[in-house]
């Protein structure tokens, strides 16, 4: 399909705000193009990051937050972790300085066909599955964005025919203004990140920005059951879901593409009905773009998933250990629990995001034998789950929760780490939390 033309870069000089992975990549992309860059972060950066920034010609002013950082600056490039309410961002907007995100900057610098995917749950699994489908079809592809590889690190490194598959978070999308992917996918929408966005309406609006500027000829892949008439943009709608109506439909245990049988749902390698929906979204965007149905079928049969997403670590003494540390919100943990029929020993809890934990009560009551709570949200989780009658253990930390779950579990049971919360109270990332769980399992074998 033809690639949507990108607008030019905004004017420089640039202030790059936030010097984690995406901020450093954005600074490099700009200095490589001869732009003057001032790089700043509220915290002092490491010696390694400082040396890299200085070597590329950026002016490093870490640990500063004053308005004088904006002197002579025409555009601020904001890392996704920096909220728009941050004082320096607010001052820039008042002064008429353009503020864009690293996602928009990277998209403008690339000339490749571009697929953007967002949603509350399943993003990483699904972008990796789309990449797997392309590789199975023998097509060049690069997976980037919120999944790990900063988008602005890609310009100048790709095969011109490579497709970029980009995971886009609400934090990234809220800083887009012309962003118009050739194909955009929305997996689902559930309450998340209210600590950042304030209301579900604001969060929803950030997600739907993925469609807002798509022109005719682009593709917008959406769940059939989600009312998105106001999503914006002019792209062709492709739907996925249950019943006879969607383009990619599931009915009677079989997936169909526009009425033609694709494969039996049981052939999909990934566990759980939520992963069936992820697979349908991935297949839908690939088939709508003309990929070979045989390659799509083969990829759905062979894709085993990614780390920290319902990752089956081991079975020890008949007990399965499953790492779902990426379940950083309630909806994600709910579908994880429902992926098992019974005998679940759930480890949950973490840092506070203002979520409502009440929706966990029904699946916990139906599927769990015990719940082991960790982190700062443990008291609220305990209150939300007390009515289930399932034993609740306020274990405080993962090591103690794991030990108690192992002691209680028997053959045929599952010890499931699916926290329903972010990790920042006790870990630097959900990956670190998941690796700790892996290490604890390894000690049993």
Phi, psi and omega in degrees: 000149182295145182275133180293134181291137180269146171286163179290167174296149172293167184288152173260180358296161185245142167252117176266118187251113184103116190242041166278197187307311184288326179294316178296320179296320178296318178299318180295317180300323181283315179294328176298338180259017175079013181275146172282130184231129167255128184246128183220154176209147180297333180257161174286129183278164179290161178301324181295315179293318179300314181298320180295317180294317179295322181296329180275356176097010178279151172271122185261122179228057180288156181079003180252152179215009183285159181295342179294345175298337183272358180302124179069006181274134178260330184218134172259128173257113189259129174291150185298335180286349181266118181288154179294341179278355179303139186307318182293322177293315179300318178296318179300317181295319178298322182279359179081016176281132180291137179236119177231167179261167180296329178298311179297318179300312181297317179300319180294333182273349183258147178248008183274157171301141194227122173250124176249138181228133177222176183152168180281328184219148173087007186298308185296316178303317187284322176294323177293325176294319176299319176299318180296321177298316179297316180295323177297326178279358180077026183251141179290138184207150174227131178258130187209189177093217183300341180293338179157309182275121180296134184300322183287355175275354187270327184306134180086358183247352192255150165301133180303335181271356182291140174268133175265122176252115191241122170283126184238122179271167176297326179296323179285317186290333181291347179252028177251148184227327176238357186309122183217085180293150178298325173222135179234139182234130169248119182282314188188170175221124176214157182304128178196156173055035178291339175295334180264313187271342177088308180225159176297326180298319178294319179297314179300316180299321178296318179296316184288351175299340179298334181261342199303325186247013180290133180272173172303143183098339174280170180242138175235112183259122188221154174295137183296329184273003184258122181287107184231035181297337181259021184292336179088175181080171184235021183287159173288129182277132172240127184247153174223146179159187182279154176099188186270344189280322187293157175298313175252104191245146173245122174206141179053039175076015182227144173264137179234139173251109180049047175090347180262134181299131177260300176191166175288139181301329181294343179282344178294129187289328184288147183276141166097151179296329178295324178287335171297318178295319176301317180296323179294319178296315180297314179296320181299313182291326180288317180292322179295335178268003172096013178290154183295124179303328179295321178292322178297314179301312182298319181294320179295330180282338190248347183283123186260359178100189184229165183298143173074008178239096185045045183276116181279103188286310184190164169239121184234122181060030180084358179259127178273139179244121188236124182261107177238045184300337179290351177287082185262009174219171187294315183299321180294318178293324180298314181290330177295314179299319182289350178286350181237141186287323186193178171068029182272130170253102191267126171257119185220161177119162182167215184277155188280130174234006180079021184282156173268118183270358183304323181298346179282343188298315185294310178295326177297315180298322185279330191240342191260145173263337180195154177232134185235114192258140179227160169080183189288340179274359184307315181298319180289322176297317179302314180297321182289335187252356183303321184291348183287337185079359178281135179303134181241129182244113177279081189280340175080311182226166187295320182299316180289319179299317180296313181299318181291322179294319179297319181296328184271335187281148177233176181308135182091349179274170180230128169263112189244117169272105178217085200289336185065012185213158171291177192247000198286355176284328185233347182222161178282340183195165175294332177296316179297320177298316179295322178294325176297317177299315177305313182297321179294321176296318182300329180291344179275340188261000000 
